[in-house]
PDB file of C-alpha atoms in Angstrom:
ATOM      1  CA  GLN A 221      61.877 100.294  98.640  1.00 86.00           C
ATOM      2  CA  VAL A 222      65.467 101.431  99.077  1.00 91.00           C
ATOM      3  CA  HIS A 223      66.725 104.503  97.257  1.00 95.00           C
ATOM      4  CA  LEU A 224      70.326 105.210  96.352  1.00 96.00           C
ATOM      5  CA  VAL A 225      71.624 108.538  95.065  1.00 96.00           C
ATOM      6  CA  GLU A 226      75.177 108.860  93.752  1.00 96.00           C
ATOM      7  CA  SER A 227      77.020 112.145  93.438  1.00 97.00           C
ATOM      8  CA  GLY A 228      80.517 113.508  93.111  1.00 98.00           C
ATOM      9  CA  GLY A 229      81.382 112.571  89.564  1.00 98.00           C
ATOM     10  CA  GLY A 230      82.977 114.978  87.145  1.00 98.00           C
ATOM     11  CA  LEU A 231      85.814 115.713  84.761  1.00 98.00           C
ATOM     12  CA  VAL A 232      89.348 115.610  86.137  1.00 98.00           C
ATOM     13  CA  GLN A 233      92.894 115.340  84.870  1.00 98.00           C
ATOM     14  CA  ALA A 234      94.893 112.154  85.198  1.00 98.00           C
ATOM     15  CA  GLY A 235      96.541 111.969  88.605  1.00 98.00           C
ATOM     16  CA  GLU A 236      93.823 113.936  90.358  1.00 98.00           C
ATOM     17  CA  SER A 237      91.263 112.724  92.889  1.00 98.00           C
ATOM     18  CA  LEU A 238      87.504 112.511  93.261  1.00 98.00           C
ATOM     19  CA  ARG A 239      85.223 111.346  96.032  1.00 98.00           C
ATOM     20  CA  LEU A 240      81.949 109.729  95.091  1.00 98.00           C
ATOM     21  CA  SER A 241      79.045 109.567  97.509  1.00 98.00           C
ATOM     22  CA  CYS A 242      76.155 107.129  97.680  1.00 97.00           C
ATOM     23  CA  ALA A 243      73.360 108.344  99.917  1.00 96.00           C
ATOM     24  CA  THR A 244      71.088 105.499 100.972  1.00 94.00           C
ATOM     25  CA  SER A 245      67.594 105.513 102.429  1.00 92.00           C
ATOM     26  CA  THR A 246      68.503 102.676 104.782  1.00 88.00           C
ATOM     27  CA  ARG A 247      71.359 101.719 107.050  1.00 82.00           C
ATOM     28  CA  ILE A 248      70.431  98.047 106.873  1.00 81.00           C
ATOM     29  CA  PHE A 249      72.399  96.194 104.269  1.00 85.00           C
ATOM     30  CA  SER A 250      74.408  93.066 103.599  1.00 87.00           C
ATOM     31  CA  THR A 251      76.830  94.771 101.252  1.00 93.00           C
ATOM     32  CA  VAL A 252      77.227  98.093  99.493  1.00 96.00           C
ATOM     33  CA  ASP A 253      79.333  98.053  96.362  1.00 97.00           C
ATOM     34  CA  TRP A 254      80.590 100.435  93.748  1.00 98.00           C
ATOM     35  CA  TYR A 255      80.463  99.237  90.152  1.00 98.00           C
ATOM     36  CA  ARG A 256      81.469 100.999  86.967  1.00 98.00           C
ATOM     37  CA  GLN A 257      80.671 100.654  83.315  1.00 98.00           C
ATOM     38  CA  ALA A 258      82.792 102.114  80.558  1.00 97.00           C
ATOM     39  CA  PRO A 259      81.437 102.552  77.015  1.00 92.00           C
ATOM     40  CA  GLY A 260      81.285  99.236  75.207  1.00 95.00           C
ATOM     41  CA  LYS A 261      82.290  97.271  78.298  1.00 97.00           C
ATOM     42  CA  GLN A 262      80.499  95.198  80.878  1.00 97.00           C
ATOM     43  CA  ARG A 263      79.711  96.579  84.292  1.00 98.00           C
ATOM     44  CA  GLU A 264      82.434  95.597  86.739  1.00 98.00           C
ATOM     45  CA  LEU A 265      82.829  95.556  90.491  1.00 98.00           C
ATOM     46  CA  VAL A 266      85.205  98.244  91.728  1.00 98.00           C
ATOM     47  CA  ALA A 267      84.923  98.036  95.517  1.00 98.00           C
ATOM     48  CA  GLY A 268      82.700  96.417  98.098  1.00 97.00           C
ATOM     49  CA  LEU A 269      81.888  96.905 101.757  1.00 96.00           C
ATOM     50  CA  SER A 270      80.109  94.394 103.959  1.00 94.00           C
ATOM     51  CA  SER A 271      77.926  95.244 106.935  1.00 92.00           C
ATOM     52  CA  GLY A 272      80.735  93.900 109.115  1.00 93.00           C
ATOM     53  CA  GLY A 273      83.213  96.333 107.620  1.00 93.00           C
ATOM     54  CA  THR A 274      85.086  93.978 105.320  1.00 96.00           C
ATOM     55  CA  THR A 275      86.257  95.627 102.116  1.00 97.00           C
ATOM     56  CA  ASN A 276      87.346  94.255  98.773  1.00 98.00           C
ATOM     57  CA  TYR A 277      88.710  95.905  95.655  1.00 98.00           C
ATOM     58  CA  ALA A 278      89.281  95.151  92.025  1.00 98.00           C
ATOM     59  CA  ASP A 279      92.965  94.627  91.288  1.00 98.00           C
ATOM     60  CA  SER A 280      92.933  97.614  88.963  1.00 98.00           C
ATOM     61  CA  VAL A 281      92.076 100.038  91.771  1.00 98.00           C
ATOM     62  CA  LYS A 282      93.852  98.532  94.792  1.00 98.00           C
ATOM     63  CA  GLY A 283      95.986 101.104  96.528  1.00 98.00           C
ATOM     64  CA  ARG A 284      94.219 103.983  94.756  1.00 98.00           C
ATOM     65  CA  PHE A 285      90.551 103.688  95.743  1.00 98.00           C
ATOM     66  CA  THR A 286      89.053 103.444  99.216  1.00 98.00           C
ATOM     67  CA  ILE A 287      85.474 102.563 100.126  1.00 98.00           C
ATOM     68  CA  SER A 288      84.101 103.786 103.433  1.00 96.00           C
ATOM     69  CA  ARG A 289      80.845 104.681 105.131  1.00 94.00           C
ATOM     70  CA  ASP A 290      79.404 107.274 107.443  1.00 93.00           C
ATOM     71  CA  ASN A 291      76.656 105.581 109.433  1.00 88.00           C
ATOM     72  CA  ALA A 292      75.323 108.864 110.784  1.00 91.00           C
ATOM     73  CA  LYS A 293      74.685 110.055 107.242  1.00 93.00           C
ATOM     74  CA  ASN A 294      73.701 106.699 105.719  1.00 93.00           C
ATOM     75  CA  THR A 295      76.290 107.408 103.071  1.00 95.00           C
ATOM     76  CA  VAL A 296      78.964 105.275 101.470  1.00 96.00           C
ATOM     77  CA  TYR A 297      81.954 106.908  99.823  1.00 97.00           C
ATOM     78  CA  LEU A 298      84.457 105.954  97.185  1.00 98.00           C
ATOM     79  CA  GLN A 299      87.657 107.966  97.451  1.00 98.00           C
ATOM     80  CA  MET A 300      89.502 107.756  94.155  1.00 98.00           C
ATOM     81  CA  ASN A 301      93.103 108.906  94.003  1.00 98.00           C
ATOM     82  CA  SER A 302      95.681 108.881  91.228  1.00 98.00           C
ATOM     83  CA  LEU A 303      92.962 108.638  88.633  1.00 98.00           C
ATOM     84  CA  LYS A 304      93.797 107.256  85.219  1.00 98.00           C
ATOM     85  CA  SER A 305      92.097 107.623  81.869  1.00 97.00           C
ATOM     86  CA  GLU A 306      91.002 103.973  82.108  1.00 97.00           C
ATOM     87  CA  ASP A 307      88.950 104.873  85.196  1.00 98.00           C
ATOM     88  CA  THR A 308      86.574 106.788  82.945  1.00 98.00           C
ATOM     89  CA  ALA A 309      83.124 105.251  83.344  1.00 98.00           C
ATOM     90  CA  VAL A 310      79.700 105.655  84.854  1.00 98.00           C
ATOM     91  CA  TYR A 311      79.950 104.643  88.497  1.00 98.00           C
ATOM     92  CA  TYR A 312      77.020 102.942  90.189  1.00 98.00           C
ATOM     93  CA  CYS A 313      76.234 102.218  93.796  1.00 97.00           C
ATOM     94  CA  ARG A 314      74.607  98.858  94.570  1.00 97.00           C
ATOM     95  CA  LEU A 315      73.080  97.841  97.882  1.00 96.00           C
ATOM     96  CA  ARG A 316      72.131  94.315  98.790  1.00 95.00           C
ATOM     97  CA  GLN A 317      69.702  93.343 101.533  1.00 93.00           C
ATOM     98  CA  GLY A 318      69.671  89.581 101.601  1.00 90.00           C
ATOM     99  CA  ALA A 319      68.318  88.537  98.215  1.00 93.00           C
ATOM    100  CA  ARG A 320      67.201  92.038  97.232  1.00 95.00           C
ATOM    101  CA  VAL A 321      69.466  94.279  95.188  1.00 96.00           C
ATOM    102  CA  TYR A 322      69.077  98.008  94.593  1.00 96.00           C
ATOM    103  CA  TRP A 323      70.972 100.266  92.182  1.00 97.00           C
ATOM    104  CA  GLY A 324      71.498 103.980  91.971  1.00 97.00           C
ATOM    105  CA  GLN A 325      71.242 105.996  88.776  1.00 97.00           C
ATOM    106  CA  GLY A 326      74.993 106.366  88.304  1.00 97.00           C
ATOM    107  CA  THR A 327      77.427 109.247  88.168  1.00 98.00           C
ATOM    108  CA  GLN A 328      79.829 109.961  85.324  1.00 98.00           C
ATOM    109  CA  VAL A 329      83.558 110.093  85.948  1.00 98.00           C
ATOM    110  CA  THR A 330      85.748 111.299  83.114  1.00 98.00           C
ATOM    111  CA  VAL A 331      89.534 111.354  83.420  1.00 98.00           C
ATOM    112  CA  SER A 332      91.459 113.204  80.743  1.00 97.00           C
ATOM    113  CA  SER A 333      95.064 112.305  80.040  1.00 90.00           C
TER     114      SER A 333
END
């Protein structure tokens, strides 16, 4: 069983930055992704990182968010800059190992305008 623990969420003003962390209990993965879900909306992919280091981003966050990892700490980060009110959501970390998918519990990000 793989465990994921997100942290780093909070309340910030528009234009400010936050860095989310996803601590994993394994360093073996196919992909690690950040998703978010705003009230009344479907969960959406924000950023993804493959085991080979390839990254991808939703159009809405390109140029503002950066996904990265620290292998020594088994942690994946989401650096979020120039935050907007529409970034307000619960952010989830998802890890995929082949056909198996694991989710964290989520961390709330609230951006006030």
